[in-house]
Coordinates of C-alpha atoms and ligand atoms in Angstrom, one line a residue:
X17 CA -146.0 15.6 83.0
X18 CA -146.4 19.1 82.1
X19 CA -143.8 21.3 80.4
X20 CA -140.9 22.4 83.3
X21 CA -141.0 26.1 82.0
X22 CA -142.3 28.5 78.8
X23 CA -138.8 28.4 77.0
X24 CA -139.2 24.5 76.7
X25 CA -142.3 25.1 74.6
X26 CA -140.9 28.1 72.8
X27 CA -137.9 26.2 71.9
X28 CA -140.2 22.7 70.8
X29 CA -142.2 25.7 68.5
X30 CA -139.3 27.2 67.1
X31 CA -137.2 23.9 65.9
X32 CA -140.1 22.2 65.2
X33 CA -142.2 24.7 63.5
X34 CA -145.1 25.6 65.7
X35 CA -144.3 29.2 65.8
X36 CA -142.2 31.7 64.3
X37 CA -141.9 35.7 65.6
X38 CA -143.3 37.5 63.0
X39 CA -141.5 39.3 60.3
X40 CA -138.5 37.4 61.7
X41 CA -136.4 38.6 58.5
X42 CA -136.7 42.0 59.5
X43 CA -135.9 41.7 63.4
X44 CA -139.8 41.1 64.1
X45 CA -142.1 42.9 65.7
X46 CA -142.9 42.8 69.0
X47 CA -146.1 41.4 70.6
X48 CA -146.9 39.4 67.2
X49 CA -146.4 35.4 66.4
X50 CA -147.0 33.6 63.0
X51 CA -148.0 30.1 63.1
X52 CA -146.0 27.3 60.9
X53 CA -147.0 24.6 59.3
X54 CA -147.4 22.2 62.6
X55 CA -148.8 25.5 64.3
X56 CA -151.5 25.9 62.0
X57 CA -152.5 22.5 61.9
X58 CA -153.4 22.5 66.1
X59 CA -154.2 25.7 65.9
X60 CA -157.4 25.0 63.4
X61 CA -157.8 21.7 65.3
X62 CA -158.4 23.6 68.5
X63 CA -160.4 26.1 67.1
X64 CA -162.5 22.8 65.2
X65 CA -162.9 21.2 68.1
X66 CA -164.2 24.5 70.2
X67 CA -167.0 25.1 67.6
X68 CA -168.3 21.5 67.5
X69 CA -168.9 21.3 71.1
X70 CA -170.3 24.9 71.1
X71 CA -172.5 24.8 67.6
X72 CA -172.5 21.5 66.2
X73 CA -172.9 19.5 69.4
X74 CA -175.9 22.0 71.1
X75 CA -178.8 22.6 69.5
X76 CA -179.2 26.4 71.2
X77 CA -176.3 28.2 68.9
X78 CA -175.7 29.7 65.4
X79 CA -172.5 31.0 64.4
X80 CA -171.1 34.3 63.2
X81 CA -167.8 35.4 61.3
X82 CA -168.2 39.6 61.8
X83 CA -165.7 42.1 60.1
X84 CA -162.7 43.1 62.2
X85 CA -163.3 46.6 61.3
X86 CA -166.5 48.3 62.5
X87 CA -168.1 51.8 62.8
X88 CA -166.8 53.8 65.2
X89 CA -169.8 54.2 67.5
X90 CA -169.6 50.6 68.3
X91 CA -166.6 51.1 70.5
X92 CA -168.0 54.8 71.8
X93 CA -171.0 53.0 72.9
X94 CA -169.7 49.7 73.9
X95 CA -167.6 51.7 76.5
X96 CA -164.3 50.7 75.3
X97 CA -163.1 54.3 74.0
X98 CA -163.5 55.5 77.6
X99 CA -162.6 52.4 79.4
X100 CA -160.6 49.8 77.8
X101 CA -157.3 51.3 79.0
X102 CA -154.5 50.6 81.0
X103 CA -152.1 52.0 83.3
X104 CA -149.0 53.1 82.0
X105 CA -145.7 54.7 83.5
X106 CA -142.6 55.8 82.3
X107 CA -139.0 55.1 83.5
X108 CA -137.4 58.5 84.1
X109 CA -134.0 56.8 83.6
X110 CA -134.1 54.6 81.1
X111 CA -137.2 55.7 79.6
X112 CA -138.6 52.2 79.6
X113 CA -142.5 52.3 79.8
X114 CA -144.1 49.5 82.1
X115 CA -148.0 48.3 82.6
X116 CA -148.5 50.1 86.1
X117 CA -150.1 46.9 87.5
X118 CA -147.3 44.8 86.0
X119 CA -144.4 45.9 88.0
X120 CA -143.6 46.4 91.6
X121 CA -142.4 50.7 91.8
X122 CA -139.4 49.7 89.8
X123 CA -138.4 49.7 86.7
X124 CA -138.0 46.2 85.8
X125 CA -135.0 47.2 82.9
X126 CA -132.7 49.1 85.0
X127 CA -134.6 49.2 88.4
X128 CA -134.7 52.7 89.0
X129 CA -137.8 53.9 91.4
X130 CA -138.0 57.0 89.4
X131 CA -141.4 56.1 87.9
X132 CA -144.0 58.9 86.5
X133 CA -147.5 58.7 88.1
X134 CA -149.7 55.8 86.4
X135 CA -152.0 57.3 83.1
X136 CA -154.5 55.4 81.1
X137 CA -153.3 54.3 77.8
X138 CA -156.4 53.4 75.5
X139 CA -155.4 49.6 74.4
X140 CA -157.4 49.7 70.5
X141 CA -155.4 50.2 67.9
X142 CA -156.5 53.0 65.3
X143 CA -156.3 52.7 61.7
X144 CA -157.9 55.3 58.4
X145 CA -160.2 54.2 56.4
X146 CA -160.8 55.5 52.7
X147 CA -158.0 57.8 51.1
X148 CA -158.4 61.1 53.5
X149 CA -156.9 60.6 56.6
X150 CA -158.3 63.1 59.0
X151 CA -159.6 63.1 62.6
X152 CA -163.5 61.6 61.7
X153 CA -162.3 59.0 58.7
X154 CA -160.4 56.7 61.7
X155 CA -161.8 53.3 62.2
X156 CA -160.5 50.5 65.8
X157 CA -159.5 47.4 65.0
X158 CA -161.6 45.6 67.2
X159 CA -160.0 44.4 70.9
X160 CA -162.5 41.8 70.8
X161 CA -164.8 40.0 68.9
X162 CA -167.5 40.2 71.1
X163 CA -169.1 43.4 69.6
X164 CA -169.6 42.1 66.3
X165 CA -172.1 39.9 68.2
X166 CA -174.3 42.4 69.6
X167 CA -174.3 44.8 66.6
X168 CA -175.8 41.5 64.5
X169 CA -178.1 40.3 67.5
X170 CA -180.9 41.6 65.8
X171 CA -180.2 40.4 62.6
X172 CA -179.4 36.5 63.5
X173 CA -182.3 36.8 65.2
X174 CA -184.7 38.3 62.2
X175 CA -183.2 35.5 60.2
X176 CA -183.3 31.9 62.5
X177 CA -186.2 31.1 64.1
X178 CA -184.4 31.4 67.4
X179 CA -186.2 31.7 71.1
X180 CA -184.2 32.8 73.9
X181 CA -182.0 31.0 75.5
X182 CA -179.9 30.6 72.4
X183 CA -176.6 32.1 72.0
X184 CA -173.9 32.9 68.6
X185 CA -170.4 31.6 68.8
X186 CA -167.9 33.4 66.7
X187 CA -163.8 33.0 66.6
X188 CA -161.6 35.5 64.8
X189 CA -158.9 38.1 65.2
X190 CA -158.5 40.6 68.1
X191 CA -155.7 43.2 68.5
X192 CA -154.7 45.2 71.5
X193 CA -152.0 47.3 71.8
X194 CA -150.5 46.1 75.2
X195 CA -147.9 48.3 76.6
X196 CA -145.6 45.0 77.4
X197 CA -146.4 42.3 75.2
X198 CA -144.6 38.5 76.6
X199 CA -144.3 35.6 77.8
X200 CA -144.7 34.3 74.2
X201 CA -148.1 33.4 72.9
X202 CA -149.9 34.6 76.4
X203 CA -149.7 38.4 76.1
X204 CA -149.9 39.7 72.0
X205 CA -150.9 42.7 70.3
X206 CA -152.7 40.3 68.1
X207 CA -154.1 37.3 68.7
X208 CA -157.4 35.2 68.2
X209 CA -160.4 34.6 70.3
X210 CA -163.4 31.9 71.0
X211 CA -166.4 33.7 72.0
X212 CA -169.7 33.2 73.1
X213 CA -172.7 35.5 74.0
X214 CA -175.7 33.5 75.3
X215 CA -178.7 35.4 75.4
X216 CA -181.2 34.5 78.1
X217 CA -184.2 35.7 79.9
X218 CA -183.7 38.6 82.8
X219 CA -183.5 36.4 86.3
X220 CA -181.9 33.0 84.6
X221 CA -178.6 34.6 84.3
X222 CA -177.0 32.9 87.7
X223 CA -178.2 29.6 86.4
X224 CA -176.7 30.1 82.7
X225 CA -173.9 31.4 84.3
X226 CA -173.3 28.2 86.7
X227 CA -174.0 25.8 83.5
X228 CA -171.7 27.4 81.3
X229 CA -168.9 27.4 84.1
X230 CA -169.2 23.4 84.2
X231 CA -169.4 23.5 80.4
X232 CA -166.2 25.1 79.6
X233 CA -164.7 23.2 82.1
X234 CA -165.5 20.2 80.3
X235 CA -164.4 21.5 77.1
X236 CA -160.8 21.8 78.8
X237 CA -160.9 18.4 79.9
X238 CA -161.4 16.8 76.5
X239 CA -158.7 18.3 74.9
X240 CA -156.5 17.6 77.7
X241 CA -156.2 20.6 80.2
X242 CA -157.3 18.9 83.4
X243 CA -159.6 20.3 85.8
X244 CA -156.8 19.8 88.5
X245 CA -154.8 22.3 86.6
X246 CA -158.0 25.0 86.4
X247 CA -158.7 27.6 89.2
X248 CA -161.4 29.4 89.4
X249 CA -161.6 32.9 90.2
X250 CA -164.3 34.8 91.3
X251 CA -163.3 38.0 89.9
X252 CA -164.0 40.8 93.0
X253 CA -166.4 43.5 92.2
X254 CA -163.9 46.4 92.5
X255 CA -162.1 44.1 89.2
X256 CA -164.5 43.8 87.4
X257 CA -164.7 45.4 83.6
X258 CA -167.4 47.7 83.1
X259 CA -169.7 45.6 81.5
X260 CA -169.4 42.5 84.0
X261 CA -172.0 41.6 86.8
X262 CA -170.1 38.8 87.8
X263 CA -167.0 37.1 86.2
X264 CA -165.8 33.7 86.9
X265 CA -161.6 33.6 85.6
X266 CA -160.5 30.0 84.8
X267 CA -156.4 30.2 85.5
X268 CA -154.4 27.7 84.0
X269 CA -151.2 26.4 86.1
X270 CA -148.6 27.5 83.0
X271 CA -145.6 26.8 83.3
X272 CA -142.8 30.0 84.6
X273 CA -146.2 31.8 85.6
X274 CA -148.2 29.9 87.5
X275 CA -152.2 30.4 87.5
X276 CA -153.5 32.9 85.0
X277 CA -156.0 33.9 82.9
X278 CA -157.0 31.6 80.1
X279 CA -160.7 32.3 79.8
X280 CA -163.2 34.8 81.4
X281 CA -166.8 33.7 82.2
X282 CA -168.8 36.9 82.2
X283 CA -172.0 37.6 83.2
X284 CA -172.6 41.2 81.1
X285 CA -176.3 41.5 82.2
X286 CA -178.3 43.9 79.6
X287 CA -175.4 46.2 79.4
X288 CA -174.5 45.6 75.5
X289 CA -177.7 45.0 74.2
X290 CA -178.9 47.9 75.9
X291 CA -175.8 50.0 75.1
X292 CA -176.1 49.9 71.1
X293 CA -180.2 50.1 71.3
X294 CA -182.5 53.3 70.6
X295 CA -184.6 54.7 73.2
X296 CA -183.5 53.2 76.0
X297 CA -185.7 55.1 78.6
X298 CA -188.5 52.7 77.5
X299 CA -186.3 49.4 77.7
X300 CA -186.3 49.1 81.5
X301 CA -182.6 48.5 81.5
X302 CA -180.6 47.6 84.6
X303 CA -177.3 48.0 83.8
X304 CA -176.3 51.5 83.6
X305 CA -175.7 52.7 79.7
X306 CA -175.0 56.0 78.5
X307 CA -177.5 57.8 76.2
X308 CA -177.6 56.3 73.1
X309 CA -178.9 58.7 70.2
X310 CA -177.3 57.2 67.2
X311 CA -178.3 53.8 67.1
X312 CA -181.3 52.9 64.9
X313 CA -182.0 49.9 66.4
X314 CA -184.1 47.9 69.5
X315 CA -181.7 44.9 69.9
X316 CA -185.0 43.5 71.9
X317 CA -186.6 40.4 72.1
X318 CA -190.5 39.8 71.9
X319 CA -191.4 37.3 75.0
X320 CA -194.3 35.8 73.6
X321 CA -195.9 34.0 76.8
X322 CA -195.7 37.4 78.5
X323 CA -196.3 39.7 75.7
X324 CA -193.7 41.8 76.1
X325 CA -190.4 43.0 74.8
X326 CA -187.2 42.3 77.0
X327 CA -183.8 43.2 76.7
X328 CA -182.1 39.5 76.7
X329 CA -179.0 39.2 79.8
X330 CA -176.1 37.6 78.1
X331 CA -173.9 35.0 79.4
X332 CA -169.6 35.4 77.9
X333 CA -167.3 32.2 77.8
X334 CA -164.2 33.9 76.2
X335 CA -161.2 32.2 75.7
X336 CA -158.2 33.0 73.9
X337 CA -156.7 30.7 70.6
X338 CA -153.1 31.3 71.5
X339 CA -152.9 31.1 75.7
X340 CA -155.2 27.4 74.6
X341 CA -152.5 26.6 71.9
X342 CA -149.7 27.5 74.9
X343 CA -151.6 24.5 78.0
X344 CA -152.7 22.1 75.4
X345 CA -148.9 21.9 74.5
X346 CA -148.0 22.5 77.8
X347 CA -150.1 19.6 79.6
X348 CA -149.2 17.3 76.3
X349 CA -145.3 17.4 76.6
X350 CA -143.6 15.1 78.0
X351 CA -139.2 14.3 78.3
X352 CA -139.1 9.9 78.4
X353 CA -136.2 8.3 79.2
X354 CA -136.3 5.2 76.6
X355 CA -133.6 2.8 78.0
X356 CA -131.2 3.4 80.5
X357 CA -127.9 5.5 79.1
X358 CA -124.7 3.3 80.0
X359 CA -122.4 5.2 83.0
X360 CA -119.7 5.9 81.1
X361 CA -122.1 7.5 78.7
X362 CA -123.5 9.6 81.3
X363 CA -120.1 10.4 82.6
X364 CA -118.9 12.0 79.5
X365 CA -121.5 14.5 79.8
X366 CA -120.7 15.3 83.4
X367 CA -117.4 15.9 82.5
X368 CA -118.4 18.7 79.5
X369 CA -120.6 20.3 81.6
X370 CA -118.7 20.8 84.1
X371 CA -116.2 22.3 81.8
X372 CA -119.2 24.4 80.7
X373 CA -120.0 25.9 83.9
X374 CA -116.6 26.5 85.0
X375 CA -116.0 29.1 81.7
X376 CA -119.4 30.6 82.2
X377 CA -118.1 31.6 85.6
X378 CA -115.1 32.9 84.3
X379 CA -116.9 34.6 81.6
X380 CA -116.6 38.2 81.3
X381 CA -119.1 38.4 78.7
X382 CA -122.0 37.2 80.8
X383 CA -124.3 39.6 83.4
X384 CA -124.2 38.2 86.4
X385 CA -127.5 37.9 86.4
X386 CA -127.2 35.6 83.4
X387 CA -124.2 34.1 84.9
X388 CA -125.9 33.1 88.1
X389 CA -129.3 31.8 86.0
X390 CA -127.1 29.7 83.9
X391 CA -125.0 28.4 86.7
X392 CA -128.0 27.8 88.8
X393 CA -129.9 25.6 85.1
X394 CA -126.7 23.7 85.0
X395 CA -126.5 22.9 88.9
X396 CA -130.1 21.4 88.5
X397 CA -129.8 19.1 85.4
X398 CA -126.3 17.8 87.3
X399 CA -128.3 16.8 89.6
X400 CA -130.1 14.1 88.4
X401 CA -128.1 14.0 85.3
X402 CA -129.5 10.6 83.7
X403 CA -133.4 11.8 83.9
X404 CA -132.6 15.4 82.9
X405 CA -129.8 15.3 80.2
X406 CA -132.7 16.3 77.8
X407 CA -132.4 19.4 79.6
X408 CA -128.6 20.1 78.4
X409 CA -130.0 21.8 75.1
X410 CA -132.4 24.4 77.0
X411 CA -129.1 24.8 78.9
X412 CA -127.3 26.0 75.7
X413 CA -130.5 28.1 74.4
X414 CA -130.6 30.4 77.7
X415 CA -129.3 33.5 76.8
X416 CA -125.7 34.3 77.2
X417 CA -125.1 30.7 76.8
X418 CA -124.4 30.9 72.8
X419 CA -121.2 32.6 73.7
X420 CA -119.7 30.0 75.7
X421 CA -117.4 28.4 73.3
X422 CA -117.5 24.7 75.2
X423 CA -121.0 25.4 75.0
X424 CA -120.8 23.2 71.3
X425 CA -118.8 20.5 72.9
X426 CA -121.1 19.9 75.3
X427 CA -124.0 20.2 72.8
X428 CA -122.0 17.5 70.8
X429 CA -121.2 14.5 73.0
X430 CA -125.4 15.0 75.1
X431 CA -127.1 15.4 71.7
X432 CA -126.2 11.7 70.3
X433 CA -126.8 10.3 73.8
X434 CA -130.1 12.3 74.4
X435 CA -130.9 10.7 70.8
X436 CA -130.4 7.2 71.5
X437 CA -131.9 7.0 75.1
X438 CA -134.3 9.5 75.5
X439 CA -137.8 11.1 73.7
X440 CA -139.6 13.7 73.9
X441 CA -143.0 13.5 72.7
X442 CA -146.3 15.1 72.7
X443 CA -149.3 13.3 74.6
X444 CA -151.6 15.4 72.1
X445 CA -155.6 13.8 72.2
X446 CA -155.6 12.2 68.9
X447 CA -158.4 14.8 67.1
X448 CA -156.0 18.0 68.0
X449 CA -152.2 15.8 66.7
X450 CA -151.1 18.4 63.4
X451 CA -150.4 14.9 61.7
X452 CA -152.6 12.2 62.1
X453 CA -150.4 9.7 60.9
X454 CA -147.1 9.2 59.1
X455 CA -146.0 6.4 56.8
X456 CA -142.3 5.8 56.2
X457 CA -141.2 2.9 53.4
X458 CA -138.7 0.5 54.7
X459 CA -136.1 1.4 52.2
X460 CA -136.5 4.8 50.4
X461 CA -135.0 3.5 46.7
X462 CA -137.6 0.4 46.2
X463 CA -140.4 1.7 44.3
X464 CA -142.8 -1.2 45.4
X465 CA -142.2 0.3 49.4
X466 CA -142.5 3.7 48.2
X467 CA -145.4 3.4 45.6
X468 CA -147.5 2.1 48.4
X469 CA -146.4 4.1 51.2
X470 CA -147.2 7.2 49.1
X471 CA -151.0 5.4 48.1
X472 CA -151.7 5.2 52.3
X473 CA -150.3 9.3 52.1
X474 CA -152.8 10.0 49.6
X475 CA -155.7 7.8 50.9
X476 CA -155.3 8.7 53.9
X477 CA -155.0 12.2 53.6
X478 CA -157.8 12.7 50.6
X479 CA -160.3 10.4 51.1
X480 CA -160.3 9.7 54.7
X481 CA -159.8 13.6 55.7
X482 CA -156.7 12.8 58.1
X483 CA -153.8 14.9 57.8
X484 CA -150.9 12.1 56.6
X485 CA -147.3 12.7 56.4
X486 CA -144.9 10.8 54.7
X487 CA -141.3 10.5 55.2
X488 CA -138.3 8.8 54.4
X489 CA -135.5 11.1 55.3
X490 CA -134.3 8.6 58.5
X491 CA -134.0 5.4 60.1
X492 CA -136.9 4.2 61.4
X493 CA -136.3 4.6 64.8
X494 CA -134.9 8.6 63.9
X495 CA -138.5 9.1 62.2
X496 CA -140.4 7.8 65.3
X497 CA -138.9 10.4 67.6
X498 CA -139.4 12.9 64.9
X499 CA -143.0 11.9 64.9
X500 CA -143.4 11.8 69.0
X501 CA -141.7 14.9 69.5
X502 CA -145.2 16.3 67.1
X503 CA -147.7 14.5 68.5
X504 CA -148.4 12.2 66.0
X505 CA -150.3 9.4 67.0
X506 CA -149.7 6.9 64.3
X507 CA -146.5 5.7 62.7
X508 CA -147.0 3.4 59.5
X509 CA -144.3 1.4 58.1
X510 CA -144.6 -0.4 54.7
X511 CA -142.9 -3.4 54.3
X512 CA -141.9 -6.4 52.7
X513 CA -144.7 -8.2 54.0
X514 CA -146.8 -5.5 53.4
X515 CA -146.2 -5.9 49.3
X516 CA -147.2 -9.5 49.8
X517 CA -150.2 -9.8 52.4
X518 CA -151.0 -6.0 52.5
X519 CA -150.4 -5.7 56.2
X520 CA -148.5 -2.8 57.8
X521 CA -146.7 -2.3 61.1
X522 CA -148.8 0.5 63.1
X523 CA -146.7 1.9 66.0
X524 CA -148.8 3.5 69.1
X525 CA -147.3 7.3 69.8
X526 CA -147.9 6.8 73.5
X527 CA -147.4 3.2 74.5
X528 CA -144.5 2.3 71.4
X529 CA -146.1 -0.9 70.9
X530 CA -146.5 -2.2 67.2
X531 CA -149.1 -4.1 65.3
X532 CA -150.1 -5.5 62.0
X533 CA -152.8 -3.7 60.4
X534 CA -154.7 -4.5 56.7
X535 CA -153.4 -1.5 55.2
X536 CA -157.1 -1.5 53.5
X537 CA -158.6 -1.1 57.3
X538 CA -156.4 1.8 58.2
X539 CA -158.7 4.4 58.5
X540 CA -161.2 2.7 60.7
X541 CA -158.0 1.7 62.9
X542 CA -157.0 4.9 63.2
X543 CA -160.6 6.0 64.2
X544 CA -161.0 3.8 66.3
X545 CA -158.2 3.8 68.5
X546 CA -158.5 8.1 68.4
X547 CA -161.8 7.9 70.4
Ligands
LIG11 N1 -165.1 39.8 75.2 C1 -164.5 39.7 76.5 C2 -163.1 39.8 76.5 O1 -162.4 40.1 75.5 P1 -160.9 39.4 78.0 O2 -160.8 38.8 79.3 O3 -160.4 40.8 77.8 O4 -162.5 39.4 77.7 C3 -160.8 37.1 76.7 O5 -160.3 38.4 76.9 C4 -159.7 36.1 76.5 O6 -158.9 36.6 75.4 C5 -158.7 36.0 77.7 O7 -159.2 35.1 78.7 C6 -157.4 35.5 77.0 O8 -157.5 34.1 76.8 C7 -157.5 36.2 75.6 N2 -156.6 37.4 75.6 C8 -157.0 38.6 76.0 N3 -155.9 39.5 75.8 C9 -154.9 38.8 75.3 C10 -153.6 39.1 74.8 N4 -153.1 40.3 74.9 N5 -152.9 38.1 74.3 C11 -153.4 36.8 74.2 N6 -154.6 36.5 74.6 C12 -155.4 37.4 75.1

């Protein structure tokens, strides 16, 4: 079952630490995430995963890791200094300043129609470079990674022994300074991208185009983004950037949004090759490029059976890090009701939160706008109170609802129920789980149980590359729903009977079921059973 909305998944991030705002000391900044120690961990699993299927797994790709920073021309020539803007208007009441596209002729803060008339607002982000900063020392950081492609297309292809089609796969950081920033991971002024540019021969474009199109959508489907949950959009010409030929949009179903963009397909013809080469008038381009009189190079390539020199089309899968890390968490959570709470159990609840949304309706503190949202979250998790009582703590995290004083009464008699009935816990595919596995000693003061728990940890972790946690901060149980609630597959408990015989109890993430394991076989267990 997927996540019910965004603020479930920001709230898992933030207790859990997936994801913090950045400079979160100093108020933050807006637009800009940092990743914590469980964040990291998927993150470079996602990314992992991503380049084996693309580099490791094909035998048609190299790999590239470009600086962020570039010269100038690149972005004058790759179109982006006179393109790569969007529209922007200012609220003439409340001077709030709103994506033109984004909002419906009102101003979303304070809903005044007084709106200036949409202007372009160039999205790249400018920085000086050297000591001197004047109007020729500026450099872009680069919107996205894609140019650091073509500017090296003639050198990867000086240095391999490549023949088209082949393409270079490269993942980094891309920043864009987007008017509104939100919605948490999927709209940031910094973020990190997956690319691809496939280089192929003029007139196998559509096929390439086609293949890579049932590629990605593979790629989505092994680390658990289903196809159902993909839409594919053909974008319309009169939408399409200024490099495109065609673009196929894969829109993920996320949660609070519905379908929207998580990778573009692009078809970019001979447009960038063509842009960034020399004496173009002899290249027979088809895209249309302006003059180019500063590059020194031909980013060509010699067609051997034909004895000629093309410019090769190019073929762009491009899918953000962060909007992947937001559906592969969405389509992995899950809110399990263990055993069935008792009535009276349930009861108590009912009756503190109905006390809770009788003083947020008296509450003069509140919008009405909160009011009614809050009122509204509370009418639904009443409803089906023994399925959703999960649900109560979201409850308390909307905002305005920190105010309401029996707001911590309520949080204290569903938080001990919600702990012995219910889990939540992340269906993650084994190879993308933060922790692979965590051991837990039966008792934490017998240095038998803990000198061997800590051995798995270490074996575990060093020798058999999986990333091994251990922990004895809890009752078993407590350390299990610690564990699901991350994604970890594999629970571990030393023993007893593990001092004796050497076995271990191994407890399945997904199904809860336990079995005895030669803690000497571990590793190939935990293979195994993560195919
Ligand atoms: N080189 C082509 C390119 O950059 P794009 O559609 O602008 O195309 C590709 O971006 C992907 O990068 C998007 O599908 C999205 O996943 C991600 N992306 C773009 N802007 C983003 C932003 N402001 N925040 C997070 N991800 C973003």
């Amino acid at each position: 079952m997927p996540a019910a909305s965004l603020e479930q998944l920001a709230s898992l991030c933030k207790r859990r630490g997936f994801i913090y705002p950045s400079s979160d000391i100093y108020g933050g900044l807006q637009g800009v995430f940092d990743y914590g120690p469980l964040g990291v961990e998927l993150k470079n699993n996602i990314i992992n995963s991503w380049w084996r299927a693309n580099v490791y797994a094909r035998d048609d790709m190299e790999g590239l890791d470009a600086s962020i920073l570039m010269n100038k021309l690149v972005w004058k020539y790759s179109g982006h200094e006179e393109t790569f803007n969007d529209p922007l208007v200012d609220c003439r009441a409340c001077k709030g300043r709103w994506r033109a596209d984004h909002i419906k002729g009102k101003c979303p803060s304070c809903g005044s129609s007084d709106l200036t008339e949409p202007r372009p607002f160039n999205m790249m982000f400018k920085t000086a470079v050297g000591p001197v900063a004047d109007s020729d020392s500026f450099a872009y950081l680069r919107p996205e990674t894609a140019q650091g492609i073509f500017a090296n297309f003639g050198n990867v292809l000086a240095t391999t022994s490549r023949k088209l089609p082949f393409g270079i796969a490269q993942v980094g950081k891309a920043f864009r300074n987007e008017i509104n920033p939100r919605n948490f991971l999927f709209r940031v002024r910094e973020f990190e991208q997956m690319e691809i540019e496939f280089f192929v021969m003029p007139g196998s474009e559509e096929e390439w185009h086609d293949r890579w199109l049932e590629d990605r959508l593979s790629w989505w489907e092994s680390i658990g983004v289903p196809r159902h949950q993909i839409q594919i959009y053909d974008v319309p010409k009169g939408d399409l950037a200024h490099y495109s030929k065609r673009t196929y949009d894969l829109m993920y179903n996320y949660p609070s949004l519905g379908y929207e963009e998580i990778e573009g397909i692009a078809s970019r013809s001979d447009y960038d090759l063509g842009s960034h080469s020399r004496d173009q008038e002899n290249l027979g381009l088809s895209a249309n490029v302006s003059t180019n009189r500063d590059s020194v190079a031909k980013l060509t390539y010699y067609d051997q059976a034909n004895n000629r020199h093309v410019v090769p089309f190019v073929i762009e899968p491009s899918a953000g890090v962060g909007r992947c890390f937001l559906a592969v968490l969405s389509e992995a959570y899950d809110e399990q009701l263990v055993k069935e709470p008792a009535a009276d159990k349930v009861e108590t609840v009912r009756t503190a939160l109905d006390a809770f949304v009788k003083s947020v309706s008296r509450s003069e503190k509140l919008s009405g706008e909160q009011r009614d949202a809050i009122v509204a979250q509370a009418e639904h998790v009443s409803a089906d109170l023994a399925n959703r009582l999960p649900q109560v703590e979201q409850l308390l995290g909307m905002p305005g609802a920190d105010g309401i004083e029996v707001g911590k009464k309520l949080r204290g008699v569903a938080q001990p129920v919600v702990d012995e009935f219910y889990r939540t816990v992340l269906h993650l595919k084994p190879h993308l789980a933060p922790n692979k596995v965590a051991v837990f000693p039966l008792k934490r003061n017998h240095e038998g149980l803990v000198g061997l728990a800590k051995g798995i940890r270490s074996n575990l972790q060093l020798e058999a590359n999986m990333r091994t946690v251990y922990d004895d901060t809890g009752a078993i149980g407590k350390l299990y729903r610690r564990q699901d609630e991350i994604g970890t597959p594999f629970c571990v408990t030393v023993d007893f009977q593990s001092l004796e015989d050497g076995s271990v109890t191994v407890r399945d993430r997904d199904s809860m079921q336990q079995e005895r394991v030669l803690a000497s076989e571990l590793e190939q267990y935990v293979r195994e059973k993560s195919r």
